[in-house]
C-alpha cells in the first residue's frame, strides 16, 4: 500500500487535467462555424432586401386651400350637392317595406299629431319611422303655421326653396339654421291659401336643395292641424 502524499491528516490532492491542444482546436472551429453561419444569414437577408420591389408612389392628394374639407369643419356648413348633378327625387317609403324598430313605434311615411310643438299643437312626419324629417307647428296666439324641416344639410347658395302641391306652388321665405344637422323654417298665416291645397288628394313636392326634391303625402293629421289652427273644432 502506497504511503499518503503530504502530512498526516490532510486529504489527498485533487488532480487537474491539463487542457490538451485538441480541445482548443475544436473550440476555435466551433466559433468559426457559428460566425460563418451568421455571416451567410446576414448576406442572404441583404440580398432579399435589395431584390424586393420598391412600393408604388402614393397618388397626389389635392389640397383644399379654403380649408372647407378639414376634418374639424362643420358638415352643415358644406355645400350639400355639387353643381351639375341630376335631380334626386326622394319617394315615400313603401308601406310594405318592414320598418326598423323605433322606441316610440312610429311608422314610416306617416304624419303624427302632437298636442304641443312649440307654442301650440303640431304634426310631425318621418320618412323611415325613426327621426322625424318635417313638421307643421301651429302658434295658437298668432294663428300662424310654421313649416319645419330638420336634418336638411346646408342648401349652399340655393335660395329658391319651394313646396308644390299639384298646380299650387309656394315659394318659401325660409330661414336656415345649422341646428339639428340643418334646419329650414318658413312661417305663414293659417288662413294662407296654400293650406287649402293640403287636402290629402295630392302629395307635397318639397325642394330645399338645388338638386333634390322629396315627395311627402298629406295625412289626416295635417288637415286636422290646419283646421284647429284656423280656429275650427
PDB file of C-alpha atoms in Angstrom:
ATOM      1  CA  UNK A   1       0.000   0.000   0.000  1.00  0.00           C
ATOM      2  CA  UNK A   2       1.419   3.389  -1.010  1.00  0.00           C
ATOM      3  CA  UNK A   3       2.072   5.919   1.720  1.00  0.00           C
ATOM      4  CA  UNK A   4      -0.167   9.072   1.669  1.00  0.00           C
ATOM      5  CA  UNK A   5       1.235  12.113  -0.049  1.00  0.00           C
ATOM      6  CA  UNK A   6       1.774  15.074   2.265  1.00  0.00           C
ATOM      7  CA  UNK A   7       1.446  15.436   6.053  1.00  0.00           C
ATOM      8  CA  UNK A   8      -0.738  13.053   8.005  1.00  0.00           C
ATOM      9  CA  UNK A   9      -4.402  14.075   8.279  1.00  0.00           C
ATOM     10  CA  UNK A  10      -4.530  16.100   5.030  1.00  0.00           C
ATOM     11  CA  UNK A  11      -6.768  14.888   2.199  1.00  0.00           C
ATOM     12  CA  UNK A  12      -5.162  13.702  -0.950  1.00  0.00           C
ATOM     13  CA  UNK A  13      -4.581  16.410  -3.560  1.00  0.00           C
ATOM     14  CA  UNK A  14      -7.083  16.927  -6.415  1.00  0.00           C
ATOM     15  CA  UNK A  15      -5.613  16.194  -9.763  1.00  0.00           C
ATOM     16  CA  UNK A  16      -6.431  18.733 -12.546  1.00  0.00           C
ATOM     17  CA  UNK A  17      -6.019  17.560 -16.086  1.00  0.00           C
ATOM     18  CA  UNK A  18      -4.155  19.815 -18.428  1.00  0.00           C
ATOM     19  CA  UNK A  19      -6.152  21.044 -21.402  1.00  0.00           C
ATOM     20  CA  UNK A  20      -4.938  19.408 -24.482  1.00  0.00           C
ATOM     21  CA  UNK A  21      -4.306  21.319 -27.703  1.00  0.00           C
ATOM     22  CA  UNK A  22      -7.007  19.241 -29.478  1.00  0.00           C
ATOM     23  CA  UNK A  23      -9.828  20.713 -27.340  1.00  0.00           C
ATOM     24  CA  UNK A  24      -8.673  24.224 -28.105  1.00  0.00           C
ATOM     25  CA  UNK A  25      -8.725  23.496 -31.809  1.00  0.00           C
ATOM     26  CA  UNK A  26     -12.283  22.122 -31.571  1.00  0.00           C
ATOM     27  CA  UNK A  27     -13.472  25.246 -29.722  1.00  0.00           C
ATOM     28  CA  UNK A  28     -11.945  27.546 -32.319  1.00  0.00           C
ATOM     29  CA  UNK A  29     -13.533  25.544 -35.159  1.00  0.00           C
ATOM     30  CA  UNK A  30     -16.967  25.735 -33.458  1.00  0.00           C
ATOM     31  CA  UNK A  31     -16.730  29.500 -33.045  1.00  0.00           C
ATOM     32  CA  UNK A  32     -15.663  29.954 -36.653  1.00  0.00           C
ATOM     33  CA  UNK A  33     -18.586  27.800 -37.811  1.00  0.00           C
ATOM     34  CA  UNK A  34     -21.085  29.905 -35.842  1.00  0.00           C
ATOM     35  CA  UNK A  35     -19.629  33.132 -37.225  1.00  0.00           C
ATOM     36  CA  UNK A  36     -19.760  31.747 -40.760  1.00  0.00           C
ATOM     37  CA  UNK A  37     -23.442  30.797 -40.398  1.00  0.00           C
ATOM     38  CA  UNK A  38     -24.310  34.269 -39.075  1.00  0.00           C
ATOM     39  CA  UNK A  39     -22.407  35.898 -41.929  1.00  0.00           C
ATOM     40  CA  UNK A  40     -24.216  33.794 -44.562  1.00  0.00           C
ATOM     41  CA  UNK A  41     -27.611  34.651 -42.989  1.00  0.00           C
ATOM     42  CA  UNK A  42     -26.847  38.383 -42.968  1.00  0.00           C
ATOM     43  CA  UNK A  43     -25.758  38.311 -46.624  1.00  0.00           C
ATOM     44  CA  UNK A  44     -28.926  36.444 -47.672  1.00  0.00           C
ATOM     45  CA  UNK A  45     -31.163  38.964 -45.891  1.00  0.00           C
ATOM     46  CA  UNK A  46     -29.361  41.845 -47.529  1.00  0.00           C
ATOM     47  CA  UNK A  47     -29.822  40.287 -50.983  1.00  0.00           C
ATOM     48  CA  UNK A  48     -33.563  39.746 -50.387  1.00  0.00           C
ATOM     49  CA  UNK A  49     -33.966  43.372 -49.330  1.00  0.00           C
ATOM     50  CA  UNK A  50     -32.155  44.533 -52.459  1.00  0.00           C
ATOM     51  CA  UNK A  51     -34.372  42.419 -54.753  1.00  0.00           C
ATOM     52  CA  UNK A  52     -37.707  43.498 -53.178  1.00  0.00           C
ATOM     53  CA  UNK A  53     -39.647  45.911 -55.469  1.00  0.00           C
ATOM     54  CA  UNK A  54     -39.988  49.460 -54.234  1.00  0.00           C
ATOM     55  CA  UNK A  55     -43.531  50.454 -53.160  1.00  0.00           C
ATOM     56  CA  UNK A  56     -45.594  52.375 -55.692  1.00  0.00           C
ATOM     57  CA  UNK A  57     -45.608  56.121 -55.068  1.00  0.00           C
ATOM     58  CA  UNK A  58     -48.754  57.411 -53.389  1.00  0.00           C
ATOM     59  CA  UNK A  59     -51.226  59.271 -55.558  1.00  0.00           C
ATOM     60  CA  UNK A  60     -51.012  63.033 -55.140  1.00  0.00           C
ATOM     61  CA  UNK A  61     -53.653  64.470 -52.817  1.00  0.00           C
ATOM     62  CA  UNK A  62     -55.326  67.706 -53.757  1.00  0.00           C
ATOM     63  CA  UNK A  63     -55.042  70.351 -51.090  1.00  0.00           C
ATOM     64  CA  UNK A  64     -58.114  72.444 -50.342  1.00  0.00           C
ATOM     65  CA  UNK A  65     -56.742  75.929 -49.912  1.00  0.00           C
ATOM     66  CA  UNK A  66     -60.026  77.167 -48.438  1.00  0.00           C
ATOM     67  CA  UNK A  67     -59.932  74.698 -45.554  1.00  0.00           C
ATOM     68  CA  UNK A  68     -63.551  73.643 -46.238  1.00  0.00           C
ATOM     69  CA  UNK A  69     -62.569  69.987 -46.360  1.00  0.00           C
ATOM     70  CA  UNK A  70     -60.843  69.892 -42.983  1.00  0.00           C
ATOM     71  CA  UNK A  71     -61.953  67.165 -40.572  1.00  0.00           C
ATOM     72  CA  UNK A  72     -62.936  69.795 -38.000  1.00  0.00           C
ATOM     73  CA  UNK A  73     -65.266  71.632 -40.382  1.00  0.00           C
ATOM     74  CA  UNK A  74     -68.980  71.688 -39.626  1.00  0.00           C
ATOM     75  CA  UNK A  75     -70.712  69.323 -42.058  1.00  0.00           C
ATOM     76  CA  UNK A  76     -73.774  71.556 -42.138  1.00  0.00           C
ATOM     77  CA  UNK A  77     -71.645  74.410 -43.463  1.00  0.00           C
ATOM     78  CA  UNK A  78     -70.540  72.479 -46.554  1.00  0.00           C
ATOM     79  CA  UNK A  79     -72.438  72.507 -49.869  1.00  0.00           C
ATOM     80  CA  UNK A  80     -74.956  69.676 -49.979  1.00  0.00           C
ATOM     81  CA  UNK A  81     -74.508  68.724 -53.629  1.00  0.00           C
ATOM     82  CA  UNK A  82     -72.153  69.637 -56.422  1.00  0.00           C
ATOM     83  CA  UNK A  83     -73.314  71.743 -59.325  1.00  0.00           C
ATOM     84  CA  UNK A  84     -74.333  69.925 -62.482  1.00  0.00           C
ATOM     85  CA  UNK A  85     -75.729  66.812 -60.804  1.00  0.00           C
ATOM     86  CA  UNK A  86     -79.064  65.318 -61.791  1.00  0.00           C
ATOM     87  CA  UNK A  87     -82.131  65.991 -59.680  1.00  0.00           C
ATOM     88  CA  UNK A  88     -82.693  63.429 -56.916  1.00  0.00           C
ATOM     89  CA  UNK A  89     -86.324  62.704 -56.067  1.00  0.00           C
ATOM     90  CA  UNK A  90     -86.895  61.035 -52.695  1.00  0.00           C
ATOM     91  CA  UNK A  91     -90.065  58.978 -52.918  1.00  0.00           C
ATOM     92  CA  UNK A  92     -92.140  57.910 -49.891  1.00  0.00           C
ATOM     93  CA  UNK A  93     -91.174  54.606 -48.296  1.00  0.00           C
ATOM     94  CA  UNK A  94     -93.270  51.674 -49.492  1.00  0.00           C
ATOM     95  CA  UNK A  95     -95.644  50.736 -46.621  1.00  0.00           C
ATOM     96  CA  UNK A  96     -94.929  47.061 -47.348  1.00  0.00           C
ATOM     97  CA  UNK A  97     -91.254  47.563 -46.527  1.00  0.00           C
ATOM     98  CA  UNK A  98     -90.523  46.432 -42.943  1.00  0.00           C
ATOM     99  CA  UNK A  99     -89.548  49.421 -40.835  1.00  0.00           C
ATOM    100  CA  UNK A 100     -86.709  49.241 -38.304  1.00  0.00           C
ATOM    101  CA  UNK A 101     -87.919  49.166 -34.689  1.00  0.00           C
ATOM    102  CA  UNK A 102     -88.082  52.578 -33.013  1.00  0.00           C
ATOM    103  CA  UNK A 103     -88.513  53.487 -29.326  1.00  0.00           C
ATOM    104  CA  UNK A 104     -91.794  55.325 -29.977  1.00  0.00           C
ATOM    105  CA  UNK A 105     -93.112  52.810 -32.553  1.00  0.00           C
ATOM    106  CA  UNK A 106     -93.513  55.426 -35.297  1.00  0.00           C
ATOM    107  CA  UNK A 107     -94.427  54.089 -38.720  1.00  0.00           C
ATOM    108  CA  UNK A 108     -92.663  55.318 -41.868  1.00  0.00           C
ATOM    109  CA  UNK A 109     -94.336  57.726 -44.260  1.00  0.00           C
ATOM    110  CA  UNK A 110     -96.930  58.916 -41.752  1.00  0.00           C
ATOM    111  CA  UNK A 111     -97.913  62.169 -40.041  1.00  0.00           C
ATOM    112  CA  UNK A 112     -98.439  62.208 -36.268  1.00  0.00           C
ATOM    113  CA  UNK A 113    -100.480  64.811 -34.387  1.00  0.00           C
ATOM    114  CA  UNK A 114     -98.886  66.147 -31.204  1.00  0.00           C
ATOM    115  CA  UNK A 115    -100.609  68.399 -28.690  1.00  0.00           C
ATOM    116  CA  UNK A 116     -97.570  70.559 -28.011  1.00  0.00           C
ATOM    117  CA  UNK A 117     -94.935  71.501 -30.566  1.00  0.00           C
ATOM    118  CA  UNK A 118     -93.565  74.870 -29.584  1.00  0.00           C
ATOM    119  CA  UNK A 119     -96.409  77.258 -28.700  1.00  0.00           C
ATOM    120  CA  UNK A 120     -99.257  75.033 -29.809  1.00  0.00           C
ATOM    121  CA  UNK A 121    -100.206  71.752 -31.471  1.00  0.00           C
ATOM    122  CA  UNK A 122     -98.334  70.342 -34.419  1.00  0.00           C
ATOM    123  CA  UNK A 123     -97.808  67.400 -36.728  1.00  0.00           C
ATOM    124  CA  UNK A 124     -94.542  65.568 -37.424  1.00  0.00           C
ATOM    125  CA  UNK A 125     -93.582  63.323 -40.333  1.00  0.00           C
ATOM    126  CA  UNK A 126     -90.892  60.656 -40.624  1.00  0.00           C
ATOM    127  CA  UNK A 127     -89.847  59.098 -43.922  1.00  0.00           C
ATOM    128  CA  UNK A 128     -88.368  55.993 -42.278  1.00  0.00           C
ATOM    129  CA  UNK A 129     -90.258  55.711 -38.989  1.00  0.00           C
ATOM    130  CA  UNK A 130     -87.381  56.978 -36.854  1.00  0.00           C
ATOM    131  CA  UNK A 131     -86.143  60.567 -36.633  1.00  0.00           C
ATOM    132  CA  UNK A 132     -88.773  62.977 -37.918  1.00  0.00           C
ATOM    133  CA  UNK A 133     -87.971  64.988 -41.046  1.00  0.00           C
ATOM    134  CA  UNK A 134     -90.784  67.528 -41.490  1.00  0.00           C
ATOM    135  CA  UNK A 135     -93.308  69.231 -39.245  1.00  0.00           C
ATOM    136  CA  UNK A 136     -96.076  71.820 -39.190  1.00  0.00           C
ATOM    137  CA  UNK A 137     -96.414  73.710 -35.916  1.00  0.00           C
ATOM    138  CA  UNK A 138     -99.300  75.998 -35.006  1.00  0.00           C
ATOM    139  CA  UNK A 139     -98.761  79.115 -32.920  1.00  0.00           C
ATOM    140  CA  UNK A 140    -102.231  79.439 -31.423  1.00  0.00           C
ATOM    141  CA  UNK A 141    -101.745  83.002 -30.188  1.00  0.00           C
ATOM    142  CA  UNK A 142    -100.967  84.417 -33.644  1.00  0.00           C
ATOM    143  CA  UNK A 143    -102.811  81.815 -35.753  1.00  0.00           C
ATOM    144  CA  UNK A 144     -99.681  81.080 -37.760  1.00  0.00           C
ATOM    145  CA  UNK A 145     -98.385  77.758 -39.082  1.00  0.00           C
ATOM    146  CA  UNK A 146     -94.667  77.104 -39.209  1.00  0.00           C
ATOM    147  CA  UNK A 147     -93.166  74.633 -41.681  1.00  0.00           C
ATOM    148  CA  UNK A 148     -90.057  72.948 -40.235  1.00  0.00           C
ATOM    149  CA  UNK A 149     -87.544  70.660 -41.968  1.00  0.00           C
ATOM    150  CA  UNK A 150     -84.702  69.112 -39.945  1.00  0.00           C
ATOM    151  CA  UNK A 151     -81.546  67.233 -40.944  1.00  0.00           C
ATOM    152  CA  UNK A 152     -81.504  69.079 -44.242  1.00  0.00           C
ATOM    153  CA  UNK A 153     -77.814  69.881 -44.503  1.00  0.00           C
ATOM    154  CA  UNK A 154     -76.745  73.235 -45.894  1.00  0.00           C
ATOM    155  CA  UNK A 155     -78.593  74.430 -49.012  1.00  0.00           C
ATOM    156  CA  UNK A 156     -75.493  76.310 -50.160  1.00  0.00           C
ATOM    157  CA  UNK A 157     -76.350  79.337 -52.283  1.00  0.00           C
ATOM    158  CA  UNK A 158     -79.732  77.896 -53.308  1.00  0.00           C
ATOM    159  CA  UNK A 159     -82.435  80.352 -52.217  1.00  0.00           C
ATOM    160  CA  UNK A 160     -85.496  79.097 -54.112  1.00  0.00           C
ATOM    161  CA  UNK A 161     -86.942  76.730 -51.508  1.00  0.00           C
ATOM    162  CA  UNK A 162     -90.459  75.771 -52.563  1.00  0.00           C
ATOM    163  CA  UNK A 163     -93.344  73.402 -51.902  1.00  0.00           C
ATOM    164  CA  UNK A 164     -95.541  72.294 -54.796  1.00  0.00           C
ATOM    165  CA  UNK A 165     -98.935  70.626 -54.324  1.00  0.00           C
ATOM    166  CA  UNK A 166    -100.482  69.834 -57.681  1.00  0.00           C
ATOM    167  CA  UNK A 167    -100.658  73.149 -59.559  1.00  0.00           C
ATOM    168  CA  UNK A 168    -100.107  75.214 -56.416  1.00  0.00           C
ATOM    169  CA  UNK A 169     -96.529  76.285 -55.761  1.00  0.00           C
ATOM    170  CA  UNK A 170     -95.391  78.112 -52.635  1.00  0.00           C
ATOM    171  CA  UNK A 171     -92.093  79.984 -52.835  1.00  0.00           C
ATOM    172  CA  UNK A 172     -90.946  79.969 -49.225  1.00  0.00           C
ATOM    173  CA  UNK A 173     -89.491  82.907 -47.372  1.00  0.00           C
ATOM    174  CA  UNK A 174     -87.287  80.462 -45.485  1.00  0.00           C
ATOM    175  CA  UNK A 175     -84.602  80.819 -42.855  1.00  0.00           C
ATOM    176  CA  UNK A 176     -81.764  78.351 -42.313  1.00  0.00           C
ATOM    177  CA  UNK A 177     -80.005  77.239 -39.129  1.00  0.00           C
ATOM    178  CA  UNK A 178     -77.197  74.721 -38.607  1.00  0.00           C
ATOM    179  CA  UNK A 179     -79.001  73.238 -35.592  1.00  0.00           C
ATOM    180  CA  UNK A 180     -80.107  69.611 -35.884  1.00  0.00           C
ATOM    181  CA  UNK A 181     -77.916  68.911 -38.896  1.00  0.00           C
ATOM    182  CA  UNK A 182     -79.544  71.780 -40.768  1.00  0.00           C
ATOM    183  CA  UNK A 183     -82.997  73.271 -40.089  1.00  0.00           C
ATOM    184  CA  UNK A 184     -85.117  75.211 -42.588  1.00  0.00           C
ATOM    185  CA  UNK A 185     -88.166  77.125 -41.339  1.00  0.00           C
ATOM    186  CA  UNK A 186     -90.916  79.123 -43.043  1.00  0.00           C
ATOM    187  CA  UNK A 187     -93.972  80.739 -41.401  1.00  0.00           C
ATOM    188  CA  UNK A 188     -97.358  81.566 -42.949  1.00  0.00           C
ATOM    189  CA  UNK A 189    -100.705  82.720 -41.573  1.00  0.00           C
ATOM    190  CA  UNK A 190    -103.046  79.782 -41.022  1.00  0.00           C
ATOM    191  CA  UNK A 191    -105.511  81.443 -43.405  1.00  0.00           C
ATOM    192  CA  UNK A 192    -102.995  81.426 -46.291  1.00  0.00           C
ATOM    193  CA  UNK A 193    -104.443  79.964 -49.490  1.00  0.00           C
ATOM    194  CA  UNK A 194    -101.573  77.476 -49.738  1.00  0.00           C
ATOM    195  CA  UNK A 195    -103.012  75.424 -46.884  1.00  0.00           C
ATOM    196  CA  UNK A 196    -106.240  74.955 -48.855  1.00  0.00           C
ATOM    197  CA  UNK A 197    -104.244  72.739 -51.227  1.00  0.00           C
ATOM    198  CA  UNK A 198    -103.262  70.409 -48.382  1.00  0.00           C
ATOM    199  CA  UNK A 199    -106.465  68.396 -48.581  1.00  0.00           C
ATOM    200  CA  UNK A 200    -104.837  64.979 -48.997  1.00  0.00           C
ATOM    201  CA  UNK A 201    -105.601  64.490 -52.687  1.00  0.00           C
ATOM    202  CA  UNK A 202    -102.064  65.301 -53.850  1.00  0.00           C
ATOM    203  CA  UNK A 203     -98.691  64.973 -52.106  1.00  0.00           C
ATOM    204  CA  UNK A 204     -96.277  67.780 -51.394  1.00  0.00           C
ATOM    205  CA  UNK A 205     -93.161  68.083 -53.529  1.00  0.00           C
ATOM    206  CA  UNK A 206     -90.645  69.752 -51.225  1.00  0.00           C
ATOM    207  CA  UNK A 207     -87.493  71.247 -52.740  1.00  0.00           C
ATOM    208  CA  UNK A 208     -84.963  72.602 -50.260  1.00  0.00           C
ATOM    209  CA  UNK A 209     -81.828  71.998 -52.375  1.00  0.00           C
ATOM    210  CA  UNK A 210     -80.963  72.758 -55.971  1.00  0.00           C
ATOM    211  CA  UNK A 211     -80.720  69.079 -56.942  1.00  0.00           C
ATOM    212  CA  UNK A 212     -83.018  67.264 -54.529  1.00  0.00           C
ATOM    213  CA  UNK A 213     -86.773  67.002 -54.047  1.00  0.00           C
ATOM    214  CA  UNK A 214     -88.763  64.993 -51.513  1.00  0.00           C
ATOM    215  CA  UNK A 215     -92.280  63.671 -52.109  1.00  0.00           C
ATOM    216  CA  UNK A 216     -94.393  63.766 -48.938  1.00  0.00           C
ATOM    217  CA  UNK A 217     -98.057  62.667 -48.813  1.00  0.00           C
ATOM    218  CA  UNK A 218    -100.644  64.607 -46.810  1.00  0.00           C
ATOM    219  CA  UNK A 219    -102.340  62.703 -44.000  1.00  0.00           C
ATOM    220  CA  UNK A 220    -105.457  63.384 -41.895  1.00  0.00           C
ATOM    221  CA  UNK A 221    -103.285  64.768 -39.083  1.00  0.00           C
ATOM    222  CA  UNK A 222    -102.191  67.688 -41.307  1.00  0.00           C
ATOM    223  CA  UNK A 223    -105.774  68.528 -42.255  1.00  0.00           C
ATOM    224  CA  UNK A 224    -106.767  68.419 -38.583  1.00  0.00           C
ATOM    225  CA  UNK A 225    -103.937  70.776 -37.601  1.00  0.00           C
ATOM    226  CA  UNK A 226    -104.844  73.362 -40.253  1.00  0.00           C
ATOM    227  CA  UNK A 227    -108.469  73.322 -39.169  1.00  0.00           C
ATOM    228  CA  UNK A 228    -107.509  73.629 -35.479  1.00  0.00           C
ATOM    229  CA  UNK A 229    -105.070  76.470 -36.091  1.00  0.00           C
ATOM    230  CA  UNK A 230    -107.688  78.395 -38.071  1.00  0.00           C
ATOM    231  CA  UNK A 231    -109.957  78.241 -35.047  1.00  0.00           C
ATOM    232  CA  UNK A 232    -112.132  75.327 -36.091  1.00  0.00           C
ATOM    233  CA  UNK A 233    -113.087  72.472 -33.800  1.00  0.00           C
TER     234      UNK A 233
END
